[in-house]
PDB file of C-alpha atoms and ligand atoms in Angstrom:
ATOM      1  CA  MET A 823     -28.094   3.605 -16.882  1.00 80.00           C
ATOM      2  CA  TYR A 824     -25.341   4.212 -19.403  1.00 87.00           C
ATOM      3  CA  ARG A 825     -25.808   7.996 -19.471  1.00 91.00           C
ATOM      4  CA  MET A 826     -25.415   8.262 -15.695  1.00 95.00           C
ATOM      5  CA  ARG A 827     -22.388   5.952 -15.829  1.00 95.00           C
ATOM      6  CA  SER A 828     -20.637   8.416 -18.135  1.00 95.00           C
ATOM      7  CA  TRP A 829     -21.758  11.384 -16.033  1.00 96.00           C
ATOM      8  CA  SER A 830     -20.294   9.790 -12.898  1.00 97.00           C
ATOM      9  CA  VAL A 831     -16.941   9.279 -14.603  1.00 97.00           C
ATOM     10  CA  ARG A 832     -16.928  12.954 -15.597  1.00 96.00           C
ATOM     11  CA  ASN A 833     -17.658  13.842 -11.960  1.00 96.00           C
ATOM     12  CA  ALA A 834     -15.376  11.204 -10.463  1.00 96.00           C
ATOM     13  CA  ARG A 835     -13.516  13.504  -8.116  1.00 95.00           C
ATOM     14  CA  TRP A 836     -16.309  14.701  -5.855  1.00 96.00           C
ATOM     15  CA  LEU A 837     -18.269  11.487  -6.246  1.00 95.00           C
ATOM     16  CA  LYS A 838     -15.319   9.511  -4.941  1.00 95.00           C
ATOM     17  CA  SER A 839     -15.140  11.862  -1.942  1.00 94.00           C
ATOM     18  CA  LEU A 840     -18.829  11.287  -1.350  1.00 94.00           C
ATOM     19  CA  TYR A 841     -18.343   7.535  -1.688  1.00 92.00           C
ATOM     20  CA  GLN A 842     -15.508   7.580   0.830  1.00 91.00           C
ATOM     21  CA  GLY A 843     -17.647   9.703   3.138  1.00 94.00           C
ATOM     22  CA  VAL A 844     -20.370   7.061   3.101  1.00 93.00           C
ATOM     23  CA  GLU A 845     -17.851   4.337   3.905  1.00 92.00           C
ATOM     24  CA  SER A 846     -16.338   6.384   6.743  1.00 93.00           C
ATOM     25  CA  THR A 847     -19.787   7.079   8.181  1.00 95.00           C
ATOM     26  CA  LEU A 848     -20.599   3.385   8.107  1.00 94.00           C
ATOM     27  CA  PHE A 849     -17.295   2.610   9.793  1.00 94.00           C
ATOM     28  CA  PHE A 850     -18.109   5.170  12.476  1.00 95.00           C
ATOM     29  CA  LEU A 851     -21.469   3.455  12.957  1.00 95.00           C
ATOM     30  CA  ARG A 852     -19.949  -0.017  13.193  1.00 93.00           C
ATOM     31  CA  PRO A 853     -20.870  -0.517  16.885  1.00 94.00           C
ATOM     32  CA  VAL A 854     -24.503  -0.186  15.829  1.00 96.00           C
ATOM     33  CA  ILE A 855     -23.916  -2.402  12.807  1.00 95.00           C
ATOM     34  CA  GLN A 856     -22.268  -5.043  14.975  1.00 94.00           C
ATOM     35  CA  LYS A 857     -25.156  -4.914  17.412  1.00 95.00           C
ATOM     36  CA  ILE A 858     -27.717  -5.516  14.667  1.00 96.00           C
ATOM     37  CA  GLY A 859     -25.490  -8.007  12.895  1.00 94.00           C
ATOM     38  CA  TYR A 860     -23.757  -7.925   9.513  1.00 94.00           C
ATOM     39  CA  GLU A 861     -25.798 -10.818   8.148  1.00 95.00           C
ATOM     40  CA  ARG A 862     -29.085  -9.217   9.078  1.00 96.00           C
ATOM     41  CA  LEU A 863     -28.080  -5.901   7.521  1.00 96.00           C
ATOM     42  CA  ASP A 864     -26.653  -7.309   4.318  1.00 97.00           C
ATOM     43  CA  LYS A 865     -29.864  -7.436   2.271  1.00 97.00           C
ATOM     44  CA  PRO A 866     -31.179  -4.000   3.310  1.00 97.00           C
ATOM     45  CA  MET A 867     -27.769  -2.452   2.646  1.00 96.00           C
ATOM     46  CA  LEU A 868     -27.564  -4.174  -0.709  1.00 97.00           C
ATOM     47  CA  ALA A 869     -30.971  -2.704  -1.574  1.00 97.00           C
ATOM     48  CA  VAL A 870     -29.630   0.782  -0.794  1.00 96.00           C
ATOM     49  CA  GLU A 871     -26.537   0.109  -2.910  1.00 96.00           C
ATOM     50  CA  LYS A 872     -28.659  -1.118  -5.799  1.00 96.00           C
ATOM     51  CA  ILE A 873     -30.599   2.142  -5.808  1.00 96.00           C
ATOM     52  CA  THR A 874     -27.705   4.563  -5.250  1.00 95.00           C
ATOM     53  CA  LYS A 875     -24.724   2.902  -6.940  1.00 95.00           C
ATOM     54  CA  GLY A 876     -27.009   1.267  -9.468  1.00 95.00           C
ATOM     55  CA  PHE A 877     -28.324   4.666 -10.548  1.00 95.00           C
ATOM     56  CA  LEU A 878     -25.053   6.579 -10.428  1.00 95.00           C
ATOM     57  CA  LEU A 879     -22.508   3.988 -11.537  1.00 95.00           C
ATOM     58  CA  ASP A 880     -24.614   1.378 -13.286  1.00 95.00           C
ATOM     59  CA  SER A 881     -23.197  -0.847 -10.544  1.00 94.00           C
ATOM     60  CA  GLN A 882     -23.698  -4.565 -11.041  1.00 93.00           C
ATOM     61  CA  ASN A 883     -23.397  -5.333  -7.298  1.00 92.00           C
ATOM     62  CA  CYS A 884     -20.421  -7.651  -7.384  1.00 95.00           C
ATOM     63  CA  GLY A 885     -19.992  -7.157  -3.626  1.00 95.00           C
ATOM     64  CA  GLN A 886     -16.314  -6.300  -4.017  1.00 95.00           C
ATOM     65  CA  CYS A 887     -16.494  -2.781  -5.366  1.00 95.00           C
ATOM     66  CA  ILE A 888     -13.332  -1.320  -6.899  1.00 95.00           C
ATOM     67  CA  ALA A 889     -14.970   1.747  -8.474  1.00 95.00           C
ATOM     68  CA  GLY A 890     -12.794   3.978  -6.286  1.00 93.00           C
ATOM     69  CA  PHE A 891      -9.794   2.643  -8.195  1.00 96.00           C
ATOM     70  CA  THR A 892     -11.380   2.792 -11.614  1.00 96.00           C
ATOM     71  CA  GLY A 893     -12.456   6.412 -11.710  1.00 96.00           C
ATOM     72  CA  LEU A 894     -16.021   5.445 -10.775  1.00 96.00           C
ATOM     73  CA  SER A 895     -16.329   3.253 -13.867  1.00 97.00           C
ATOM     74  CA  CYS A 896     -17.796  -0.076 -12.719  1.00 96.00           C
ATOM     75  CA  PRO A 897     -15.666  -2.826 -14.307  1.00 96.00           C
ATOM     76  CA  MET A 898     -18.583  -5.235 -14.055  1.00 96.00           C
ATOM     77  CA  ASN A 899     -20.114  -3.417 -17.009  1.00 96.00           C
ATOM     78  CA  CYS A 900     -17.301  -4.799 -19.136  1.00 97.00           C
ATOM     79  CA  PRO A 901     -18.765  -7.721 -21.108  1.00 97.00           C
ATOM     80  CA  LYS A 902     -15.633  -9.721 -20.260  1.00 96.00           C
ATOM     81  CA  THR A 903     -15.656  -8.484 -16.610  1.00 94.00           C
ATOM     82  CA  MET A 904     -12.020  -7.465 -16.888  1.00 96.00           C
ATOM     83  CA  ARG A 905     -10.753  -6.319 -13.455  1.00 96.00           C
ATOM     84  CA  ASN A 906      -7.249  -5.162 -14.345  1.00 96.00           C
ATOM     85  CA  GLY A 907      -7.327  -3.085 -17.455  1.00 94.00           C
ATOM     86  CA  PRO A 908      -8.807  -3.548 -20.882  1.00 96.00           C
ATOM     87  CA  CYS A 909      -8.823  -6.574 -23.104  1.00 96.00           C
ATOM     88  CA  GLY A 910      -6.935  -6.354 -26.357  1.00 94.00           C
ATOM     89  CA  GLY A 911      -9.989  -5.474 -28.391  1.00 95.00           C
ATOM     90  CA  VAL A 912     -10.727  -1.835 -27.575  1.00 97.00           C
ATOM     91  CA  ARG A 913     -11.723  -0.101 -30.801  1.00 98.00           C
ATOM     92  CA  ALA A 914      -9.716   2.806 -32.204  1.00 97.00           C
ATOM     93  CA  ASP A 915     -12.488   5.216 -31.212  1.00 97.00           C
ATOM     94  CA  GLY A 916     -12.463   3.944 -27.608  1.00 97.00           C
ATOM     95  CA  LYS A 917     -15.609   1.861 -28.011  1.00 98.00           C
ATOM     96  CA  CYS A 918     -16.017  -1.659 -26.677  1.00 98.00           C
ATOM     97  CA  GLU A 919     -15.096  -4.590 -28.857  1.00 97.00           C
ATOM     98  CA  VAL A 920     -18.145  -6.594 -27.759  1.00 98.00           C
ATOM     99  CA  SER A 921     -20.684  -3.760 -27.408  1.00 97.00           C
ATOM    100  CA  PRO A 922     -19.640  -1.043 -29.872  1.00 97.00           C
ATOM    101  CA  GLU A 923     -22.534   1.181 -28.783  1.00 96.00           C
ATOM    102  CA  MET A 924     -20.743   1.908 -25.491  1.00 96.00           C
ATOM    103  CA  ASP A 925     -17.351   3.312 -24.509  1.00 97.00           C
ATOM    104  CA  CYS A 926     -14.911   0.704 -23.221  1.00 98.00           C
ATOM    105  CA  VAL A 927     -15.272   0.570 -19.454  1.00 97.00           C
ATOM    106  CA  TRP A 928     -11.501   0.858 -19.117  1.00 98.00           C
ATOM    107  CA  VAL A 929     -11.234   3.872 -21.390  1.00 97.00           C
ATOM    108  CA  GLN A 930     -13.750   5.499 -19.058  1.00 97.00           C
ATOM    109  CA  ALA A 931     -11.801   4.249 -16.040  1.00 97.00           C
ATOM    110  CA  TRP A 932      -8.717   6.016 -17.334  1.00 97.00           C
ATOM    111  CA  GLU A 933     -10.661   9.234 -17.930  1.00 96.00           C
ATOM    112  CA  GLY A 934     -12.112   9.001 -14.424  1.00 96.00           C
ATOM    113  CA  ASN A 935      -8.676   8.422 -12.912  1.00 96.00           C
ATOM    114  CA  LYS A 936      -7.321  11.552 -14.553  1.00 95.00           C
ATOM    115  CA  ARG A 937     -10.192  13.556 -13.069  1.00 95.00           C
ATOM    116  CA  LEU A 938      -9.398  12.303  -9.551  1.00 92.00           C
ATOM    117  CA  LYS A 939      -6.248  14.440  -9.609  1.00 87.00           C
ATOM    118  CA  GLU A 940      -4.480  12.112  -7.157  1.00 87.00           C
ATOM    119  CA  ALA A 941      -0.686  11.929  -7.014  1.00 86.00           C
ATOM    120  CA  VAL A 942      -0.742   8.252  -8.003  1.00 91.00           C
ATOM    121  CA  TYR A 943      -3.399   6.897 -10.330  1.00 94.00           C
ATOM    122  CA  PRO A 944      -5.383   4.356  -8.252  1.00 94.00           C
ATOM    123  CA  ILE A 945      -6.043   2.411 -11.451  1.00 96.00           C
ATOM    124  CA  GLN A 946      -2.459   1.139 -11.177  1.00 95.00           C
ATOM    125  CA  LYS A 947      -3.264  -1.019  -8.144  1.00 95.00           C
ATOM    126  CA  LEU A 948      -3.501  -4.681  -9.056  1.00 96.00           C
ATOM    127  CA  GLN A 949      -6.959  -6.009  -8.212  1.00 96.00           C
ATOM    128  CA  PRO A 950      -7.741  -9.563  -7.090  1.00 95.00           C
ATOM    129  CA  ALA A 951      -9.813 -11.814  -9.310  1.00 94.00           C
ATOM    130  CA  LEU A 952     -13.561 -11.626  -8.954  1.00 94.00           C
ATOM    131  CA  ASP A 953     -14.909 -13.841  -6.174  1.00 95.00           C
ATOM    132  CA  ASN A 954     -18.263 -15.123  -7.410  1.00 95.00           C
ATOM    133  CA  ARG A 955     -19.351 -16.000  -3.861  1.00 96.00           C
ATOM    134  CA  LYS A 956     -19.526 -12.302  -3.006  1.00 95.00           C
ATOM    135  CA  ILE A 957     -21.769 -11.278  -5.901  1.00 95.00           C
ATOM    136  CA  GLY A 958     -25.076  -9.904  -4.645  1.00 94.00           C
ATOM    137  CA  THR A 959     -23.794  -8.978  -1.197  1.00 96.00           C
ATOM    138  CA  SER A 960     -23.153  -5.559   0.309  1.00 96.00           C
ATOM    139  CA  ALA A 961     -19.796  -4.097  -0.697  1.00 96.00           C
ATOM    140  CA  TRP A 962     -20.114  -1.306   1.844  1.00 95.00           C
ATOM    141  CA  LEU A 963     -20.535  -3.690   4.771  1.00 95.00           C
ATOM    142  CA  ARG A 964     -17.617  -5.741   3.496  1.00 94.00           C
ATOM    143  CA  GLU A 965     -15.500  -2.601   3.474  1.00 92.00           C
ATOM    144  CA  VAL A 966     -16.431  -1.856   7.086  1.00 92.00           C
ATOM    145  CA  ARG A 967     -15.398  -5.401   8.036  1.00 91.00           C
ATOM    146  CA  ASN A 968     -12.153  -5.114   6.084  1.00 89.00           C
ATOM    147  CA  ARG A 969     -11.307  -1.861   7.836  1.00 87.00           C
ATOM    148  CA  GLU A 970     -11.885  -3.520  11.217  1.00 81.00           C
ATOM    149  CA  VAL A 971      -9.230  -6.076  10.358  1.00 76.00           C
TER     150      VAL A 971
HETATM  151  S1  SF4 B1014     -13.305  -3.387 -25.027  1.00 90.53           S
HETATM  152 FE1  SF4 B1014     -13.239  -2.737 -22.883  1.00 90.53          FE
HETATM  153  S2  SF4 B1014     -15.347  -2.965 -22.115  1.00 90.53           S
HETATM  154 FE2  SF4 B1014     -15.198  -4.101 -24.048  1.00 90.53          FE
HETATM  155  S3  SF4 B1014     -14.735  -6.206 -23.454  1.00 90.53           S
HETATM  156 FE3  SF4 B1014     -12.745  -5.199 -23.832  1.00 90.53          FE
HETATM  157  S4  SF4 B1014     -12.123  -4.377 -21.840  1.00 90.53           S
HETATM  158 FE4  SF4 B1014     -14.286  -4.892 -21.697  1.00 90.53          FE
END
């Protein structure tokens, strides 16, 4: 929902803390997760993400969430799915070139980053290209696995 997407960007600071808290809790629970099995848990976890992140962030469930770097603005809502900053077509009023009824996802990402009040803007980190094979899988479980490594 677009309205919630904008609200989440305005509340990026505490929402990011909450988001990190969820990831840390899942990491703490990884012995249980390992026992049940990542594959078996993927669909139920994705369903939870669809409800929570879908409602709050308008998340498109790419399975490789970078919202923590983009001020809680999901880059998958960009019609061109830009992952490293805006295209060259952002309108003068900050609206999207393709969908002028909405703010550019990356203008919102910048606003969200400023609200994080972190020493270094996380938006500056270069993000890998989207891996289509991961779309529709649980980003939270992937993060737990990545942390294990
Ligand atoms: S203006 Fe912003 S949201 Fe629209 S296509 Fe370009 S980068 Fe994406």
